[in-house]
PDB file of C-alpha atoms in Angstrom:
ATOM      1  CA  MET W 196      28.127 -13.460  71.620  1.00 97.00           C
ATOM      2  CA  ILE W 197      29.275 -10.761  73.805  1.00 98.00           C
ATOM      3  CA  ALA W 198      32.732  -9.990  72.838  1.00 97.00           C
ATOM      4  CA  VAL W 199      33.451  -7.605  74.884  1.00 97.00           C
ATOM      5  CA  PRO W 200      36.596  -6.446  78.167  1.00 97.00           C
ATOM      6  CA  TRP W 201      35.777  -7.982  81.412  1.00 97.00           C
ATOM      7  CA  ASP W 202      34.580  -4.266  82.265  1.00 97.00           C
ATOM      8  CA  ALA W 203      32.021  -3.491  79.779  1.00 97.00           C
ATOM      9  CA  PHE W 204      30.475  -6.583  80.628  1.00 97.00           C
ATOM     10  CA  ASP W 205      26.844  -5.241  82.398  1.00 96.00           C
ATOM     11  CA  ASP W 206      26.649  -2.275  79.396  1.00 97.00           C
ATOM     12  CA  ALA W 207      26.945  -4.605  76.715  1.00 97.00           C
ATOM     13  CA  VAL W 208      23.934  -6.706  78.248  1.00 97.00           C
ATOM     14  CA  THR W 209      21.706  -3.352  79.738  1.00 97.00           C
ATOM     15  CA  LEU W 210      22.660  -2.297  75.209  1.00 97.00           C
ATOM     16  CA  ALA W 211      21.905  -5.985  73.527  1.00 96.00           C
ATOM     17  CA  GLY W 212      17.858  -5.796  75.250  1.00 96.00           C
ATOM     18  CA  SER W 213      15.289  -8.465  75.967  1.00 96.00           C
ATOM     19  CA  LEU W 214      18.087 -11.202  75.936  1.00 97.00           C
ATOM     20  CA  ASP W 215      14.688 -13.107  77.821  1.00 97.00           C
ATOM     21  CA  GLY W 216      15.405 -16.602  76.274  1.00 98.00           C
ATOM     22  CA  LYS W 217      17.904 -16.014  73.435  1.00 98.00           C
ATOM     23  CA  ILE W 218      21.547 -18.255  73.628  1.00 98.00           C
ATOM     24  CA  VAL W 219      23.744 -15.521  74.715  1.00 98.00           C
ATOM     25  CA  ILE W 220      27.809 -16.300  74.099  1.00 98.00           C
ATOM     26  CA  ASP W 221      30.571 -14.948  76.452  1.00 98.00           C
ATOM     27  CA  THR W 222      33.982 -14.739  75.730  1.00 98.00           C
ATOM     28  CA  THR W 223      34.811 -12.637  78.583  1.00 97.00           C
ATOM     29  CA  ASN W 224      37.531 -13.195  80.263  1.00 96.00           C
ATOM     30  CA  GLN W 225      37.709 -11.964  84.116  1.00 95.00           C
ATOM     31  CA  PHE W 226      40.923  -9.143  83.542  1.00 94.00           C
ATOM     32  CA  GLY W 227      39.616  -5.660  83.957  1.00 92.00           C
ATOM     33  CA  SER W 228      39.469  -3.870  87.300  1.00 91.00           C
ATOM     34  CA  GLY W 229      35.713  -3.744  87.231  1.00 89.00           C
ATOM     35  CA  GLU W 230      33.355  -6.850  89.529  1.00 94.00           C
ATOM     36  CA  MET W 231      35.129  -9.996  90.978  1.00 96.00           C
ATOM     37  CA  PRO W 232      32.810 -13.021  91.417  1.00 97.00           C
ATOM     38  CA  PRO W 233      33.378 -14.040  94.237  1.00 96.00           C
ATOM     39  CA  GLU W 234      35.280 -16.157  95.709  1.00 95.00           C
ATOM     40  CA  GLY W 235      34.476 -20.554  94.651  1.00 95.00           C
ATOM     41  CA  GLU W 236      32.133 -18.708  92.076  1.00 97.00           C
ATOM     42  CA  THR W 237      32.960 -19.329  88.391  1.00 98.00           C
ATOM     43  CA  ALA W 238      32.794 -15.885  86.112  1.00 97.00           C
ATOM     44  CA  ALA W 239      30.383 -18.610  84.383  1.00 98.00           C
ATOM     45  CA  SER W 240      28.243 -18.530  87.227  1.00 98.00           C
ATOM     46  CA  PHE W 241      28.781 -15.004  87.837  1.00 98.00           C
ATOM     47  CA  HIS W 242      28.024 -13.652  84.955  1.00 98.00           C
ATOM     48  CA  ALA W 243      24.888 -15.899  83.356  1.00 98.00           C
ATOM     49  CA  ALA W 244      23.214 -14.922  86.519  1.00 97.00           C
ATOM     50  CA  ARG W 245      23.743 -10.228  85.042  1.00 96.00           C
ATOM     51  CA  VAL W 246      21.447 -12.014  81.323  1.00 96.00           C
ATOM     52  CA  GLY W 247      17.977 -12.970  83.332  1.00 87.00           C
ATOM     53  CA  GLY W 248      16.278 -14.684  80.963  1.00 95.00           C
ATOM     54  CA  ALA W 249      18.840 -15.363  78.821  1.00 98.00           C
ATOM     55  CA  ARG W 250      20.068 -19.026  77.659  1.00 98.00           C
ATOM     56  CA  TYR W 251      23.793 -18.353  78.130  1.00 98.00           C
ATOM     57  CA  THR W 252      26.860 -20.494  77.457  1.00 98.00           C
ATOM     58  CA  LYS W 253      30.587 -19.053  78.151  1.00 98.00           C
ATOM     59  CA  SER W 254      32.752 -20.027  75.445  1.00 98.00           C
ATOM     60  CA  PHE W 255      35.570 -18.771  73.323  1.00 98.00           C
ATOM     61  CA  ASN W 256      37.885 -17.092  75.773  1.00 98.00           C
ATOM     62  CA  THR W 257      40.673 -19.952  75.935  1.00 98.00           C
ATOM     63  CA  LEU W 258      42.335 -19.230  73.476  1.00 97.00           C
ATOM     64  CA  THR W 259      43.421 -15.944  71.243  1.00 96.00           C
ATOM     65  CA  SER W 260      41.391 -14.566  68.283  1.00 95.00           C
ATOM     66  CA  ALA W 261      45.026 -14.852  67.223  1.00 97.00           C
ATOM     67  CA  PHE W 262      46.426 -18.606  67.449  1.00 97.00           C
ATOM     68  CA  GLN W 263      42.201 -19.065  66.485  1.00 97.00           C
ATOM     69  CA  ALA W 264      42.081 -17.749  63.359  1.00 97.00           C
ATOM     70  CA  GLU W 265      45.110 -20.123  62.238  1.00 97.00           C
ATOM     71  CA  ALA W 266      43.944 -22.556  63.894  1.00 97.00           C
ATOM     72  CA  ALA W 267      40.652 -23.170  62.206  1.00 97.00           C
ATOM     73  CA  PHE W 268      39.727 -25.919  59.525  1.00 98.00           C
ATOM     74  CA  ARG W 269      42.341 -27.594  60.685  1.00 98.00           C
ATOM     75  CA  PRO W 270      42.001 -31.420  59.118  1.00 97.00           C
ATOM     76  CA  GLU W 271      39.607 -33.085  61.492  1.00 93.00           C
ATOM     77  CA  GLY W 272      42.066 -35.076  63.674  1.00 93.00           C
ATOM     78  CA  GLU W 273      44.074 -31.980  63.942  1.00 97.00           C
ATOM     79  CA  ARG W 274      41.702 -29.618  65.042  1.00 98.00           C
ATOM     80  CA  ALA W 275      42.149 -27.797  67.885  1.00 98.00           C
ATOM     81  CA  VAL W 276      39.128 -27.909  70.977  1.00 98.00           C
ATOM     82  CA  GLN W 277      37.106 -24.970  72.105  1.00 98.00           C
ATOM     83  CA  TRP W 278      35.306 -25.560  74.537  1.00 98.00           C
ATOM     84  CA  VAL W 279      31.592 -25.028  75.932  1.00 98.00           C
ATOM     85  CA  CYS W 280      29.484 -24.597  79.192  1.00 98.00           C
ATOM     86  CA  GLY W 281      26.248 -23.642  80.291  1.00 98.00           C
ATOM     87  CA  ASP W 282      23.151 -25.153  82.451  1.00 98.00           C
ATOM     88  CA  ASP W 283      21.017 -24.947  78.862  1.00 98.00           C
ATOM     89  CA  VAL W 284      22.305 -28.121  77.264  1.00 98.00           C
ATOM     90  CA  VAL W 285      19.731 -27.163  74.447  1.00 98.00           C
ATOM     91  CA  ALA W 286      21.511 -23.679  74.101  1.00 98.00           C
ATOM     92  CA  LYS W 287      24.804 -26.509  74.677  1.00 98.00           C
ATOM     93  CA  GLN W 288      23.789 -28.619  71.482  1.00 98.00           C
ATOM     94  CA  VAL W 289      23.318 -25.159  69.628  1.00 98.00           C
ATOM     95  CA  VAL W 290      26.404 -23.643  70.248  1.00 98.00           C
ATOM     96  CA  MET W 291      28.571 -26.845  69.212  1.00 98.00           C
ATOM     97  CA  GLY W 292      26.498 -27.065  66.643  1.00 98.00           C
ATOM     98  CA  LEU W 293      28.710 -23.087  65.762  1.00 98.00           C
ATOM     99  CA  ILE W 294      32.181 -24.809  66.798  1.00 98.00           C
ATOM    100  CA  ALA W 295      31.936 -27.389  64.899  1.00 98.00           C
ATOM    101  CA  ASP W 296      30.842 -24.878  61.555  1.00 98.00           C
ATOM    102  CA  ALA W 297      33.713 -22.730  62.357  1.00 98.00           C
ATOM    103  CA  GLY W 298      36.204 -25.287  62.179  1.00 98.00           C
ATOM    104  CA  TYR W 299      37.177 -26.596  65.119  1.00 98.00           C
ATOM    105  CA  ALA W 300      35.924 -29.187  67.729  1.00 98.00           C
ATOM    106  CA  PRO W 301      33.678 -28.884  70.055  1.00 98.00           C
ATOM    107  CA  ILE W 302      33.621 -30.325  73.505  1.00 98.00           C
ATOM    108  CA  ASP W 303      31.639 -29.583  76.634  1.00 98.00           C
ATOM    109  CA  LEU W 304      32.912 -29.244  79.407  1.00 98.00           C
ATOM    110  CA  GLY W 305      28.797 -29.187  81.637  1.00 97.00           C
ATOM    111  CA  ARG W 306      27.541 -26.142  84.035  1.00 98.00           C
ATOM    112  CA  ASN W 307      28.895 -23.072  84.433  1.00 98.00           C
ATOM    113  CA  GLU W 308      29.311 -23.958  87.479  1.00 97.00           C
ATOM    114  CA  ASP W 309      32.725 -26.754  85.703  1.00 96.00           C
ATOM    115  CA  ALA W 310      33.978 -23.753  84.135  1.00 97.00           C
ATOM    116  CA  ALA W 311      36.784 -23.421  86.321  1.00 97.00           C
ATOM    117  CA  VAL W 312      39.008 -24.879  84.519  1.00 97.00           C
ATOM    118  CA  MET W 313      37.882 -23.713  81.493  1.00 98.00           C
ATOM    119  CA  GLU W 314      38.603 -18.965  83.217  1.00 97.00           C
ATOM    120  CA  ALA W 315      41.811 -17.594  83.336  1.00 96.00           C
ATOM    121  CA  PRO W 316      44.209 -16.764  84.242  1.00 95.00           C
ATOM    122  CA  ARG W 317      46.749 -19.393  82.106  1.00 95.00           C
ATOM    123  CA  ARG W 318      48.449 -22.266  85.242  1.00 95.00           C
ATOM    124  CA  PRO W 319      48.626 -25.538  85.558  1.00 94.00           C
ATOM    125  CA  GLY W 320      45.470 -27.944  86.453  1.00 94.00           C
ATOM    126  CA  ALA W 321      43.809 -25.179  84.055  1.00 97.00           C
ATOM    127  CA  VAL W 322      42.755 -25.163  80.187  1.00 98.00           C
ATOM    128  CA  TYR W 323      43.105 -21.550  79.475  1.00 98.00           C
ATOM    129  CA  GLY W 324      45.520 -20.072  77.176  1.00 97.00           C
ATOM    130  CA  GLU W 325      45.770 -24.379  76.075  1.00 97.00           C
ATOM    131  CA  GLU W 326      46.246 -25.891  72.789  1.00 98.00           C
ATOM    132  CA  TYR W 327      44.030 -28.077  73.482  1.00 98.00           C
ATOM    133  CA  ARG W 328      42.745 -31.644  70.533  1.00 98.00           C
ATOM    134  CA  LEU W 329      39.354 -33.743  71.342  1.00 97.00           C
ATOM    135  CA  PRO W 330      41.034 -37.248  72.658  1.00 97.00           C
ATOM    136  CA  ASP W 331      42.632 -35.049  75.366  1.00 98.00           C
ATOM    137  CA  ALA W 332      39.909 -33.344  75.857  1.00 98.00           C
ATOM    138  CA  GLU W 333      37.808 -35.828  76.588  1.00 98.00           C
ATOM    139  CA  ARG W 334      40.069 -36.570  79.442  1.00 98.00           C
ATOM    140  CA  VAL W 335      39.722 -32.980  80.705  1.00 98.00           C
ATOM    141  CA  VAL W 336      36.097 -33.682  81.040  1.00 98.00           C
ATOM    142  CA  GLN W 337      36.042 -36.122  82.464  1.00 98.00           C
ATOM    143  CA  ALA W 338      38.740 -35.142  85.052  1.00 98.00           C
ATOM    144  CA  VAL W 339      35.717 -32.941  85.128  1.00 97.00           C
ATOM    145  CA  GLN W 340      32.968 -34.892  86.505  1.00 96.00           C
ATOM    146  CA  ALA W 341      34.647 -37.154  88.118  1.00 97.00           C
ATOM    147  CA  GLY W 342      36.044 -34.045  90.177  1.00 96.00           C
ATOM    148  CA  GLU W 343      40.738 -34.664  90.121  1.00 97.00           C
ATOM    149  CA  GLN W 344      42.544 -33.047  88.754  1.00 96.00           C
ATOM    150  CA  ILE W 345      42.980 -32.815  84.553  1.00 97.00           C
ATOM    151  CA  PRO W 346      45.699 -34.704  82.680  1.00 97.00           C
ATOM    152  CA  PRO W 347      49.265 -32.800  82.158  1.00 96.00           C
ATOM    153  CA  THR W 348      48.565 -30.388  79.425  1.00 96.00           C
ATOM    154  CA  PRO W 349      49.551 -31.825  76.065  1.00 97.00           C
ATOM    155  CA  SER W 350      52.186 -30.815  73.733  1.00 95.00           C
ATOM    156  CA  TYR W 351      51.325 -31.578  69.765  1.00 95.00           C
ATOM    157  CA  SER W 352      53.858 -31.079  66.600  1.00 82.00           C
TER     158      SER W 352
END
């Protein structure tokens, strides 16, 4: 898992040594002064290219750590979603298992190129910074796959 500020990503990858064949979970968000993805490229695609032969995934980046701690292991129907994206289907399945084991509802948003809706900043038409539960998250995935605007952010009591 790479859980460092955006500007430290490249150093973290270098210090990690060879990541060839290893599953990487990137939790970073594009806040900082370092190099940013070019217009039209997702942060997930940008970072995936920087980890060489790793099996890159992006997850655990949309909710604050304090909220994640509070939300872990809720009853099944109330579990907060942790989104995951990546181009390696098997790596995503492993990460989704880890998400479930950590007490959240995993949901596969798609490929790295689909990650824009789960990336910073918090804004209308994105899931970043918002709580989702499984049924609402499934509707988001359907919209992303159809190339449509995602449904309005849900509210839970």
